[in-house]
Coordinates of C-alpha atoms in Angstrom, one line a residue:
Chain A
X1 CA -104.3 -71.7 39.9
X2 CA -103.5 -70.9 36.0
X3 CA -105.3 -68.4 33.5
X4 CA -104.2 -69.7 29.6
X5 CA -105.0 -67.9 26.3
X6 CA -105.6 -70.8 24.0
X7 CA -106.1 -70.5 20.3
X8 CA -105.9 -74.3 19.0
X9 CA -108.0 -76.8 19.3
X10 CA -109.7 -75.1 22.3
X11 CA -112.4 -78.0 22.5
X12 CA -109.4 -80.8 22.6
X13 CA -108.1 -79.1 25.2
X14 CA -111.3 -79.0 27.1
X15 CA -111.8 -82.9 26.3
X16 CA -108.4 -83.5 27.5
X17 CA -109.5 -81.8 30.7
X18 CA -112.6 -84.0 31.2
X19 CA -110.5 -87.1 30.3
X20 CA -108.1 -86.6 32.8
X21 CA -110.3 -85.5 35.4
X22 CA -113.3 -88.3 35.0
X23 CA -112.7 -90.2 37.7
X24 CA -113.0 -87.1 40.0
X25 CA -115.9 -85.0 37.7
X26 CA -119.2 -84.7 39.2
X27 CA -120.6 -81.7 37.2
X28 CA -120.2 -80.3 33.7
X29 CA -121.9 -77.2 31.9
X30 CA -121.2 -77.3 28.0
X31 CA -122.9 -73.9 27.1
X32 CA -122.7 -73.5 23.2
X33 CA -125.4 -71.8 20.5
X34 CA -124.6 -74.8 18.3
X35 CA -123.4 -77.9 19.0
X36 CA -122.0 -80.3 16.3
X37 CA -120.0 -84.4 16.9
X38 CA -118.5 -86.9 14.1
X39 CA -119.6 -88.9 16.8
X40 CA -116.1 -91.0 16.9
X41 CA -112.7 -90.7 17.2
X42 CA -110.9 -87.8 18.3
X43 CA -114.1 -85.4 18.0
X44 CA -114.4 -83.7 21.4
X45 CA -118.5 -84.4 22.0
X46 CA -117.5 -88.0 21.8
X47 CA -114.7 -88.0 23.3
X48 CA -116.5 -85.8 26.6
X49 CA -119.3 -88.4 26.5
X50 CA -116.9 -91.1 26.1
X51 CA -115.2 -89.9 29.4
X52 CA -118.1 -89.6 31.4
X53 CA -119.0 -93.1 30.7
X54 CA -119.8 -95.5 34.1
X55 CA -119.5 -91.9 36.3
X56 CA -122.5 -90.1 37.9
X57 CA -121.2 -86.6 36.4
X58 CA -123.9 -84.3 36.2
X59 CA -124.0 -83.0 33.1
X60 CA -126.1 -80.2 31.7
X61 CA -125.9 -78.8 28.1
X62 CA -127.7 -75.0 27.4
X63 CA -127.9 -74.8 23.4
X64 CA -130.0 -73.2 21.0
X65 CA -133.3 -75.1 19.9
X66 CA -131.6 -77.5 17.4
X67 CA -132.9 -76.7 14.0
X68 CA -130.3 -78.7 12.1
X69 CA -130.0 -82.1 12.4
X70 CA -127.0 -82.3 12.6
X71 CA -127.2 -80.4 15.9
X72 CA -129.7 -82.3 17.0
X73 CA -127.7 -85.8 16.8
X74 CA -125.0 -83.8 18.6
X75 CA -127.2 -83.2 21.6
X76 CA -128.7 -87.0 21.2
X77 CA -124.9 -88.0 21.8
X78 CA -124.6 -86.1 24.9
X79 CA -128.4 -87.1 26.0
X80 CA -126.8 -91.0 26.1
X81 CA -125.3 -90.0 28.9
X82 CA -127.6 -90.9 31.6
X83 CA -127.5 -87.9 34.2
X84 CA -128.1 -85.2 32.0
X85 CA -130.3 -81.6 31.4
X86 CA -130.6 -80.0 28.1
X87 CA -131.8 -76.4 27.5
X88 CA -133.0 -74.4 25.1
X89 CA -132.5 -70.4 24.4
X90 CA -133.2 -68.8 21.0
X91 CA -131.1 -65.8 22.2
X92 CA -127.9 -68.3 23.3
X93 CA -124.5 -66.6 22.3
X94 CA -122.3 -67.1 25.4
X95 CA -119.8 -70.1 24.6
X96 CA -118.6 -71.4 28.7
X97 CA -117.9 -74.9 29.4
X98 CA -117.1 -75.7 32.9
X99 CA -115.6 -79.0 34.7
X100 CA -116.2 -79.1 38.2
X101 CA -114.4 -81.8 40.0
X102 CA -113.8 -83.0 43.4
X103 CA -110.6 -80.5 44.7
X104 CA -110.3 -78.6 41.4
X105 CA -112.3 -76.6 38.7
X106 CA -111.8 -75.4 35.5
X107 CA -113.4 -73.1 32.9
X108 CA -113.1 -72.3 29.8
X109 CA -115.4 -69.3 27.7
X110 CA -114.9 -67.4 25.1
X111 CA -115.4 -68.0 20.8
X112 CA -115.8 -71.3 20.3
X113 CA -119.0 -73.2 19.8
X114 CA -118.9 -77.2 20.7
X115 CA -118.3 -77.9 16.8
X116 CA -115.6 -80.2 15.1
X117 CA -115.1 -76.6 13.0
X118 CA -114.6 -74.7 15.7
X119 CA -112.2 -76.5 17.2
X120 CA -110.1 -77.3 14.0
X121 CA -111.2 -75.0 11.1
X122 CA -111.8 -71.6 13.0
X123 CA -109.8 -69.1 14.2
X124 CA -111.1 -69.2 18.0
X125 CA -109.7 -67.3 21.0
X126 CA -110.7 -68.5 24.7
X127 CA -109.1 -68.1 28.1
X128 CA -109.0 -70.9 30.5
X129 CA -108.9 -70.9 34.2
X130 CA -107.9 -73.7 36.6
X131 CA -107.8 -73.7 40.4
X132 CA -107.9 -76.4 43.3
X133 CA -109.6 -73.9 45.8
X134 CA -112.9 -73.6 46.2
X135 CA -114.8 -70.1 47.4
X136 CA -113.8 -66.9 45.8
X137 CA -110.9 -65.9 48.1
X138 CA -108.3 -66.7 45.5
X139 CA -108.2 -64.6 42.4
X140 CA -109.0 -67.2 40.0
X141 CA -111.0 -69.4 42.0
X142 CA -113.3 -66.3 42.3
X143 CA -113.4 -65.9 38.6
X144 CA -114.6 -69.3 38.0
X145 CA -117.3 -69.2 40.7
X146 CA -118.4 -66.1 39.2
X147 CA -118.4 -68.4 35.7
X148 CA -120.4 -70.7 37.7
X149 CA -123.3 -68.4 39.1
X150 CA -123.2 -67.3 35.4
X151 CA -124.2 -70.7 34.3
X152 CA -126.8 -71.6 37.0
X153 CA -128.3 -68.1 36.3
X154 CA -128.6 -68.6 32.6
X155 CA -130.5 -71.9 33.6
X156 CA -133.0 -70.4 35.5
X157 CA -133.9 -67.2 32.7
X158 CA -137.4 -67.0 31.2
X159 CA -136.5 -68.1 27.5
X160 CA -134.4 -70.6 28.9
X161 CA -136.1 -74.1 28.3
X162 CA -135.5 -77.8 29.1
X163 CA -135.4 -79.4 25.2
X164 CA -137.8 -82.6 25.5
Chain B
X1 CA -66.6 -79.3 37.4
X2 CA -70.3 -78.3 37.3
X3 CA -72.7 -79.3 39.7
X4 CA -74.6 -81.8 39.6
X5 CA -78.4 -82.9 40.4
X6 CA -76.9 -86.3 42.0
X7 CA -74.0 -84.4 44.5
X8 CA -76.5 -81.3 44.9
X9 CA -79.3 -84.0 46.2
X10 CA -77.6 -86.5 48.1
X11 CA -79.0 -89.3 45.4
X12 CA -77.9 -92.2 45.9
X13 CA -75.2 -94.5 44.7
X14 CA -75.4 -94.4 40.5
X15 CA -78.3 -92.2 40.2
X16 CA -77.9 -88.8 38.2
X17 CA -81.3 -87.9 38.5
X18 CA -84.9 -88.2 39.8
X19 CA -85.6 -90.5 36.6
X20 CA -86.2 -94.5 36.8
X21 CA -84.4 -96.8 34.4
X22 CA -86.8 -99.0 32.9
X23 CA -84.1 -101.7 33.1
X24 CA -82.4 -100.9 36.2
X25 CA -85.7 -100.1 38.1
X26 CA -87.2 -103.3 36.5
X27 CA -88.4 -104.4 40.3
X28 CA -89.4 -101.1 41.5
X29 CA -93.3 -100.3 41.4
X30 CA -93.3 -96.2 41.5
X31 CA -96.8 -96.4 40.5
X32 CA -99.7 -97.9 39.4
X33 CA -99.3 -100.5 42.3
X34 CA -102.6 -101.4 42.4
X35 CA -103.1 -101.8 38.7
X36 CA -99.8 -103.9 38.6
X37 CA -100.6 -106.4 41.2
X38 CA -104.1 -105.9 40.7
X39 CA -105.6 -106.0 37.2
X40 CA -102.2 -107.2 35.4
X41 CA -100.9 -110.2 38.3
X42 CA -104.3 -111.1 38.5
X43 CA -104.9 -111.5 34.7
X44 CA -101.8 -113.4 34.5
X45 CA -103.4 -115.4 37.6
X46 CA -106.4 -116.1 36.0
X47 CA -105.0 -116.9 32.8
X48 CA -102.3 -119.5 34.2
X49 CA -104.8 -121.0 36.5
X50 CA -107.4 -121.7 33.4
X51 CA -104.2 -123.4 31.8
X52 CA -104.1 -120.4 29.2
X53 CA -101.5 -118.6 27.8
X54 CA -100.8 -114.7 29.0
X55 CA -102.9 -112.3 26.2
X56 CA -103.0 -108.8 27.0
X57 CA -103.6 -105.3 26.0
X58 CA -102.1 -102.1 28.4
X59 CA -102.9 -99.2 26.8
X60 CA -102.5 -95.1 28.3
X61 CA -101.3 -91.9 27.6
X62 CA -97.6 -91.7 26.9
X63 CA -95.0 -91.5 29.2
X64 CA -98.0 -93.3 32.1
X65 CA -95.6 -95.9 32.7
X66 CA -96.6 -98.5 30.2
X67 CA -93.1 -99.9 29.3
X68 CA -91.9 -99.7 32.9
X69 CA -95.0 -102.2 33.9
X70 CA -94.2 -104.3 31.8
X71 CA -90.6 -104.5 32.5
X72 CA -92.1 -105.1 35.8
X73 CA -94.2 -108.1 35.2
X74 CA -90.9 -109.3 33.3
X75 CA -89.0 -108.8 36.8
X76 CA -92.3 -110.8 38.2
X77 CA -92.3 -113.6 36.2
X78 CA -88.4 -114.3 36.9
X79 CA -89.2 -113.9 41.0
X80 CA -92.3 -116.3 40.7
X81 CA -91.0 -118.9 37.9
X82 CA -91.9 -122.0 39.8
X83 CA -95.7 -121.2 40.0
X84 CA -95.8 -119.3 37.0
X85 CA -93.1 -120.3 34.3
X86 CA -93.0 -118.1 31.4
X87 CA -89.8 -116.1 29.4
X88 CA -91.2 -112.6 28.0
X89 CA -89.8 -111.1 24.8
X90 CA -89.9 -107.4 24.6
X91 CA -89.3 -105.8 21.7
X92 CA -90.6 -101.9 20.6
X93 CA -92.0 -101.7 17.4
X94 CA -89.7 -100.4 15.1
X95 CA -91.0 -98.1 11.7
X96 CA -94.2 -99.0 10.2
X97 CA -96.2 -98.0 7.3
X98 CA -99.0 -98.5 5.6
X99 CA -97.7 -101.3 3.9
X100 CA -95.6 -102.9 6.9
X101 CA -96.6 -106.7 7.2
X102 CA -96.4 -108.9 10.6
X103 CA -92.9 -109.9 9.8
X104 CA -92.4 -106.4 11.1
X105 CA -92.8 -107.7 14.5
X106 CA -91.8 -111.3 14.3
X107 CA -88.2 -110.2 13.1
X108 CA -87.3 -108.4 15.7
X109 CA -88.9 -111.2 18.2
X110 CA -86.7 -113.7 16.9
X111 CA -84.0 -111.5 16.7
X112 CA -84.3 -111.1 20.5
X113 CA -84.5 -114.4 20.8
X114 CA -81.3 -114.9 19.0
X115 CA -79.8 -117.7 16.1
X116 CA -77.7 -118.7 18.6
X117 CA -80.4 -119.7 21.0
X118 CA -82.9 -121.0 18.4
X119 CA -80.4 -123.5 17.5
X120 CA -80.4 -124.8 20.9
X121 CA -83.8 -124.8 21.4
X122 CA -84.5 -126.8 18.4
X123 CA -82.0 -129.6 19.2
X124 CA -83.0 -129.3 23.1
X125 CA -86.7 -130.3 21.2
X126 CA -85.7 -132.8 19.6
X127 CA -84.1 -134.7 22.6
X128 CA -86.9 -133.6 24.7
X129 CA -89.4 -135.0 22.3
X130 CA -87.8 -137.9 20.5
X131 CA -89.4 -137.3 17.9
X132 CA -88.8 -135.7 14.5
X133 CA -89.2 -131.8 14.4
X134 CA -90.5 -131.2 11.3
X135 CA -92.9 -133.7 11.3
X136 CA -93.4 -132.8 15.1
X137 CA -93.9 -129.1 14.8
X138 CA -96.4 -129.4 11.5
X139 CA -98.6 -131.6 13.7
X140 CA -98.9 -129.2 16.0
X141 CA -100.3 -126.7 13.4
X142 CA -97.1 -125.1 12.3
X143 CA -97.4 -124.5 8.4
X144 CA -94.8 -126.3 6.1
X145 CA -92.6 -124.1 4.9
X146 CA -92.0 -122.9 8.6
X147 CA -91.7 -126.0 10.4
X148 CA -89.0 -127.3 7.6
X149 CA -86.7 -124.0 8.3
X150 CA -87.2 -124.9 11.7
X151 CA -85.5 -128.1 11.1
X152 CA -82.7 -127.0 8.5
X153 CA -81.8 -125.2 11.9
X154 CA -80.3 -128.7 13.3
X155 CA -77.5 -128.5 10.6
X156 CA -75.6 -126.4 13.0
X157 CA -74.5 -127.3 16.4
X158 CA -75.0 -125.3 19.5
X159 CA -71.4 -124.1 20.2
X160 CA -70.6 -123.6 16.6
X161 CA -70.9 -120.7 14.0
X162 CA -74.1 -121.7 11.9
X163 CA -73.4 -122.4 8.2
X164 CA -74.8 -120.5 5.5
X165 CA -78.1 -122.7 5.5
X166 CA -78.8 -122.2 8.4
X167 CA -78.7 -118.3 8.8
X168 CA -80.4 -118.1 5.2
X169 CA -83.5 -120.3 7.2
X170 CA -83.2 -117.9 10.0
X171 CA -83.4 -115.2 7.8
X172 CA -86.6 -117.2 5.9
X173 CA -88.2 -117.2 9.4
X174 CA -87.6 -113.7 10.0
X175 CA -89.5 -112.6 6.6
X176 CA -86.6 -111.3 4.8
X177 CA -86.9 -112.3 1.1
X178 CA -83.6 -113.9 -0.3
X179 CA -82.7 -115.8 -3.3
X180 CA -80.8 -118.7 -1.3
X181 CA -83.6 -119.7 0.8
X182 CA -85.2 -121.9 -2.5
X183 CA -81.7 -122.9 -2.5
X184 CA -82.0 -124.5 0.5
X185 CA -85.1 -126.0 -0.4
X186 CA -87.8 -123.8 1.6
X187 CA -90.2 -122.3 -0.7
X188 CA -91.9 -118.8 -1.2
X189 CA -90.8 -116.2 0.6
X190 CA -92.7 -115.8 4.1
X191 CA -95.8 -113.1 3.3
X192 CA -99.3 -114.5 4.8
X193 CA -100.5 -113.7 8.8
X194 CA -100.7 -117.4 9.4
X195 CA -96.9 -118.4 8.0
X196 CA -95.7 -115.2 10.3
X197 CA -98.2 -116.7 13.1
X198 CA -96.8 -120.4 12.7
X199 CA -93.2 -118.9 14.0
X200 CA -94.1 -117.4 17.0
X201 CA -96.5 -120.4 17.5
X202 CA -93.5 -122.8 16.5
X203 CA -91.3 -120.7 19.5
X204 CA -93.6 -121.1 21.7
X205 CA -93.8 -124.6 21.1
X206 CA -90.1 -125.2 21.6
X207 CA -89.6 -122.8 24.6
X208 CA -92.7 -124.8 26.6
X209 CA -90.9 -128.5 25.5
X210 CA -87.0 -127.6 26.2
X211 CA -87.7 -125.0 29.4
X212 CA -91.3 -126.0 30.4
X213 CA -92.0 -122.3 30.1
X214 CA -94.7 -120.4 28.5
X215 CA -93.3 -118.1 25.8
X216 CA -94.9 -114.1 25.5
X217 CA -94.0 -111.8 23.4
X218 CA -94.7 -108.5 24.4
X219 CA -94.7 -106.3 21.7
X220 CA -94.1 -102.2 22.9
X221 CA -95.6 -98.9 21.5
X222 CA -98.4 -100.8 18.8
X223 CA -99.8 -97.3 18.8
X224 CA -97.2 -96.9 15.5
X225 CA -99.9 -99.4 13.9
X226 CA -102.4 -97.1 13.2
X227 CA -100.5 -96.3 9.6
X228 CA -101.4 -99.8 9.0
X229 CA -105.5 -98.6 9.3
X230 CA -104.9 -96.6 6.4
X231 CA -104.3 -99.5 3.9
X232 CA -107.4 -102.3 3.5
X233 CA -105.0 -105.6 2.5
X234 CA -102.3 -104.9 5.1
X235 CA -104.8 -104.1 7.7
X236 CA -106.8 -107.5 7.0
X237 CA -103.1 -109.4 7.3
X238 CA -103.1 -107.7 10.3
X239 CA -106.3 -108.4 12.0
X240 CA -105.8 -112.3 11.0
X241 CA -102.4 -112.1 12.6
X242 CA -104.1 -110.8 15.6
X243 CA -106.6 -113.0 15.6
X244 CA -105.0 -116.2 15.5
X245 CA -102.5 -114.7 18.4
X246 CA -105.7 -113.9 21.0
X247 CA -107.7 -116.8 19.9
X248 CA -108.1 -119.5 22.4
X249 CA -107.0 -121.9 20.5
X250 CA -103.1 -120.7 20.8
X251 CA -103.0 -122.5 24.3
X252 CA -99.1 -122.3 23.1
X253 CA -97.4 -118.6 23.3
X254 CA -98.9 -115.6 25.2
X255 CA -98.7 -112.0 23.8
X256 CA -98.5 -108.8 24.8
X257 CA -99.5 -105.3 23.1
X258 CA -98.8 -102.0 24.7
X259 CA -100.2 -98.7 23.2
X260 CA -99.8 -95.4 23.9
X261 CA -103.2 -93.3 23.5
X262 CA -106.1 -91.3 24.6
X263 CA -108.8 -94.2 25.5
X264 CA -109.9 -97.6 24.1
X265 CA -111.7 -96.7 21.7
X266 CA -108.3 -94.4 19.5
X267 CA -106.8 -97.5 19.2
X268 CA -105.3 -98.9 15.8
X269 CA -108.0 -101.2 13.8
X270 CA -105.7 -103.8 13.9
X271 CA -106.3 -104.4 17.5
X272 CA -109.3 -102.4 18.3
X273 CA -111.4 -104.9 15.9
X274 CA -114.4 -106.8 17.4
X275 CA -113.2 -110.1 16.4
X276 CA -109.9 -109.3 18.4
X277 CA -111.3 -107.7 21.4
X278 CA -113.8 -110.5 21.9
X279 CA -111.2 -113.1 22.1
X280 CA -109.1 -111.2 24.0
X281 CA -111.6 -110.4 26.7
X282 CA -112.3 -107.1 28.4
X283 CA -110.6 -107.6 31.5
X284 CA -107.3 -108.3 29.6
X285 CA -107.8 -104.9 28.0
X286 CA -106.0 -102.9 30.7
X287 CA -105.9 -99.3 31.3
X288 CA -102.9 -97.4 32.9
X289 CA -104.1 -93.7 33.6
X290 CA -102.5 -90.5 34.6
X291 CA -101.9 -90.4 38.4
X292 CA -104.4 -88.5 40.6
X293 CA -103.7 -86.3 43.6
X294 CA -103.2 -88.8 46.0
X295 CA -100.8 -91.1 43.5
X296 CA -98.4 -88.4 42.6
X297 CA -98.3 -88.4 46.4
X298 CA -97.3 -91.6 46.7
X299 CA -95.4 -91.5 43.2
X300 CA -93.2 -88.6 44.9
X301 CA -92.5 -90.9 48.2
X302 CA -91.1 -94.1 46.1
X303 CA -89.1 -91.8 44.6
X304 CA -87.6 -90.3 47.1
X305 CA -87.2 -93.7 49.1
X306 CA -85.7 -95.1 46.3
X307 CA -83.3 -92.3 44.7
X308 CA -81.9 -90.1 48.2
X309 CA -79.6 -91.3 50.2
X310 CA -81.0 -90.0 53.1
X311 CA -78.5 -90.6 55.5
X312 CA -76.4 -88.1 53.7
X313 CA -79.5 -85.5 53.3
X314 CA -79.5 -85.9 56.9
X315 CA -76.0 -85.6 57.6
X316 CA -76.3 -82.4 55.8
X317 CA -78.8 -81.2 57.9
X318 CA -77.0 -81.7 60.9
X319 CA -74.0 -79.9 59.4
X320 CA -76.1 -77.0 58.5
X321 CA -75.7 -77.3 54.9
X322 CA -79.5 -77.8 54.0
X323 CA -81.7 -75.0 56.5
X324 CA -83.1 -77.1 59.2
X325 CA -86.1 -75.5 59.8
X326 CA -87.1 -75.7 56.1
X327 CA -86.1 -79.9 56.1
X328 CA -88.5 -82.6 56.3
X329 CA -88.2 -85.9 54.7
X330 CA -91.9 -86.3 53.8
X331 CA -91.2 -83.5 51.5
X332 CA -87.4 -83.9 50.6
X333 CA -86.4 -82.0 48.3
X334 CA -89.0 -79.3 48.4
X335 CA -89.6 -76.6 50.9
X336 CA -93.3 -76.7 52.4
X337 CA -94.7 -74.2 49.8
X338 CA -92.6 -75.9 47.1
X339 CA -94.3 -79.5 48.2
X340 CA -97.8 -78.3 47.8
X341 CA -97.2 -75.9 45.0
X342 CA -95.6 -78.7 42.9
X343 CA -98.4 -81.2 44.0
X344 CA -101.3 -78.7 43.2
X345 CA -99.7 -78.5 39.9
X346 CA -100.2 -81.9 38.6
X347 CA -103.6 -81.7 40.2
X348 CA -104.6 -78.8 38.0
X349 CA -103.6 -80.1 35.4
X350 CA -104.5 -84.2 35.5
X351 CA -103.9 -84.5 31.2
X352 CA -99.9 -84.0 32.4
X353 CA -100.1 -86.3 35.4
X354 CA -97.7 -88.7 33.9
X355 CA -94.6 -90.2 35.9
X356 CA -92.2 -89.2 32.9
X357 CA -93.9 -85.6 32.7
X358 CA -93.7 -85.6 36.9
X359 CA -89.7 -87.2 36.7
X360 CA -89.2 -84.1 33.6
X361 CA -90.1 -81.5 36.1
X362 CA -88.7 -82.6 38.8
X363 CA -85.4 -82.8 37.4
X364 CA -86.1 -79.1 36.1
X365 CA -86.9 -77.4 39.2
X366 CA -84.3 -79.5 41.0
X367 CA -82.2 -77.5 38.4
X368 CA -83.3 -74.3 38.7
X369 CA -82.7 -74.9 42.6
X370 CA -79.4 -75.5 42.2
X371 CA -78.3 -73.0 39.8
X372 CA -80.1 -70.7 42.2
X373 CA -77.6 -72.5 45.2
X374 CA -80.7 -73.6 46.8
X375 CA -80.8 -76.6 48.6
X376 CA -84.6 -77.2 48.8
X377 CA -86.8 -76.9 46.4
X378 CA -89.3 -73.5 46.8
X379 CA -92.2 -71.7 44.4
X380 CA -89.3 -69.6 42.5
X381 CA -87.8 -72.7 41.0
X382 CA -91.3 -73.7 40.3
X383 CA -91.8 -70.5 38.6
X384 CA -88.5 -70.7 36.7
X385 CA -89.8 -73.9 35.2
X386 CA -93.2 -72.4 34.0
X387 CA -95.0 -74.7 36.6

């Protein structure tokens, strides 16, 4: 288990994460108000959805209702991949984004929203929590599980909407 | 005399530490076994067996192992040369920039090669052809100037030193840009992708005549080409350059590229391009990743089989000088909670997964284990190495 301020390139980090762990990733939350991708190279959107090519990941994406179109092509790049759920919240402001994979989990929350600014430009703070145990025996593990009923929770709220 | 890692361990014979040697270790598979003998023997398989030459791209993260696979397949090559002849050149890539033509790489390959060796090869062609090498060597698509500093190179003999001709031609071939070589009657100095293409192509051609062999250049760390996407004249020299190398049509030499990365699609223009890819063929595009749970496992075990002399470790069991009720060789040189805490620790974090990152550490805690006059490994030297 390991908790780790980080306070550069928070999002690379995460889509280092996802990289490594593709071949073993079968769900990911990416919960962020706003949600931006150059859509190529070393952006982290491209490089999550990149990584998740060819694997049955469940991903599921909790953003504002784009207004921007920018935002909107962001969430179009995470809609290619196939098994995926998008929702919509007005009042959004939590910023989580969680791996699960077969024997270990990570999660990550804290300023950063899923933009190329945030992760480069901005001056972000997040904590980030890793563990191969599962349940909520071990200190971190329970943490993350906690992160996780979070996440299924927000899902499930009234204003909370899947985005056709 | 301080201690060392080798005496503390019981490694064996010449080893000083839990690292391989690319060169010494050259037949040793630590890792990515099933890549090597799968995707990479099989695309040399498939390759020689359609009568093709060897074109390949291994890409990965650094330090996964790419240059030790390929020092590997070299190994490979020299255990299986009656079904699959071939003689690899490795070289690294040395400095590019923006501005850094193909001679950057074809330099060094025939520097590898050696003037020495060239010379033999070219008069070994002409007694295994009969025929005239100039004349030979441009009808097989080498370009003029090329194929006529290839022949100047018969004005020295094998066993002697090569007169001033013939290292100004060598020097022609390897791009360098010298007033004597229009001296010698060879013309402009060596600057378009096909000239620099024409001498690998003309190796090739003498390397398959004199030693019946296929020719590959493997050219290591290409990830320093990526300085090159930044300039549009020098990336198009290099693109043809590439192209000519992967096209079918070059049934003559094979090639090589290894680049360290994050993923297919981060890699330098200059190979990454459509044109190239699509000659090359995706299954020649080859992937080395970071080792999961179970293959830092197995990573772990080679290691040990291959570095501990365990006759000694268990010598030193009997005599009491490592705790027996800690020992067991499955885990050697760990306690149990060391084993699994080191194991869990490359499973939580997968990005650092890497046999150099895995050899790093475990030369570190080994370290801390023996400053702390501990013969096994436990969680405190993991702790002391921020793991």
């Amino acid at each position: 288990m390991s908790i780790k301020i980080i306070t550069d390139g928070v999002l690379s980090s995460f889509a280092d994460l996802v990289q490594a762990n593709s071949r073993r990733l079968y769900r990911l939350w990416l919960i962020a108000p706003w949600i931006g991708s150059a859509d190529s190279g070393i952006d982290p959107v491209y490089r999550i959805v990149e990584a998740m090519k060819g694997t049955a990941c469940r991903l599921i994406v909790i953003t504002r209702p784009p207004a921007a179109v920018w935002h909107l092509n962001a969430i179009n790049s995470l809609r290619r991949h196939p098994n995926h759920e998008v929702f919509g919240s007005a009042a959004l402001h939590s910023k989580l984004y969680i791996a699960e994979c077969n024997g270990f989990r990570a999660a990550i929350f804290g300023s950063p929203n899923l933009t190329p600014a945030a992760d480069e430009q901005n001056k972000e703070l997040a904590v980030e929590f890793r563990s191969t145990r599962s349940g909520r025996e071990e200190p971190v593990s329970a943490v993350i599980s906690e992160l996780m009923s979070y996440a299924s929770a927000l899902r499930m709220q009234d204003d909370v909407r899947p985005l056709e | 005399m301080p201690r060392t890692l080798a005496e503390w361990f019981h490694l064996s014979p010449g080893r000083s530490s839990f690292k391989p040697n690319v060169q010494r270790d050259r037949q040793s598979v630590f890792c990515h076994e099933s890549q090597i003998n799968g995707e990479i023997v099989m695309s040399i398989e498939r390759r020689f067996a359609a009568g093709q030459t060897v074109k390949m791209v291994l890409y990965g993260d650094w330090g996964v192992g790419k240059t030790h696979s390929i020092n590997h397949v070299s190994w490979w090559f020299e255990q299986n040369s009656k079904d699959f002849p071939a003689k690899t050149i490795l070289v690294e890539l040395g400095d590019i920039t923006s501005k850094s033509r193909f001679d950057q790489l074809v330099g060094p390959f025939l520097e590898r090669i050696g003037l020495r060796e060239l010379i033999k090869l070219v008069h070994g062609y002409q007694g295994a052809t009969g025929k005239h090498v100039v004349a030979d060597l441009k009808s097989k698509g080498v370009s003029g100037d090329v194929a006529e500093a290839f022949g100047k190179l018969l004005l020295a003999s094998p066993e002697e030193t090569p007169p001033p001709a013939v290292v100004t031609s060598f020097d022609f071939l390897r791009g360098i840009r010298s007033k004597e070589s229009a001296n010698i009657g060879l013309g402009e100095p060596l600057a378009q992708s096909d000239d620099f293409y024409s001498v690998l192509l003309a190796c090739g051609l003498l390397v398959r005549a004199v030693e019946g062999r296929q020719l590959i250049f493997v050219a290591d760390e290409a990830a320093k080409l990526e300085d090159i996407d930044n300039d549009d004249a020098t990336r198009r020299h290099w693109i043809a350059a590439n192209r000519a190398i992967f096209d079918d049509n070059n049934d003559v030499f094979g090639f090589v590229y290894t680049l360290s990365g994050k993923g297919e699609k981060n890699m330098p223009t200059v190979i990454s391009d459509a044109q190239i890819i699509s000659r090359l063929g995706s299954s020649n595009l080859i992937e080395l990743q970071n080792l999961d749970p179970t293959d830092v496992t197995t990573f772990l075990g080679k290691l040990r089989d291959a570095f501990v002399d365990k006759a000694a470790v268990e010598a030193a069991v009997s005599s009491g000088e490592i705790n027996a009720k800690e020992y067991d060789w499955t885990r050697y040189p760990f306690t149990d909670d060391g084993w699994r805490e080191f194991l869990d620790y490359w499973n939580m974090n997968q990005e650092q997964a890497k046999p150099r990152e895995i050899c790093d550490k475990l030369d570190d805690v080994g370290f801390r284990a023996m400053k702390d006059d501990l013969k096994l490994i436990g969680p405190d030297s993991l702790r002391k190495a921020k793991m």
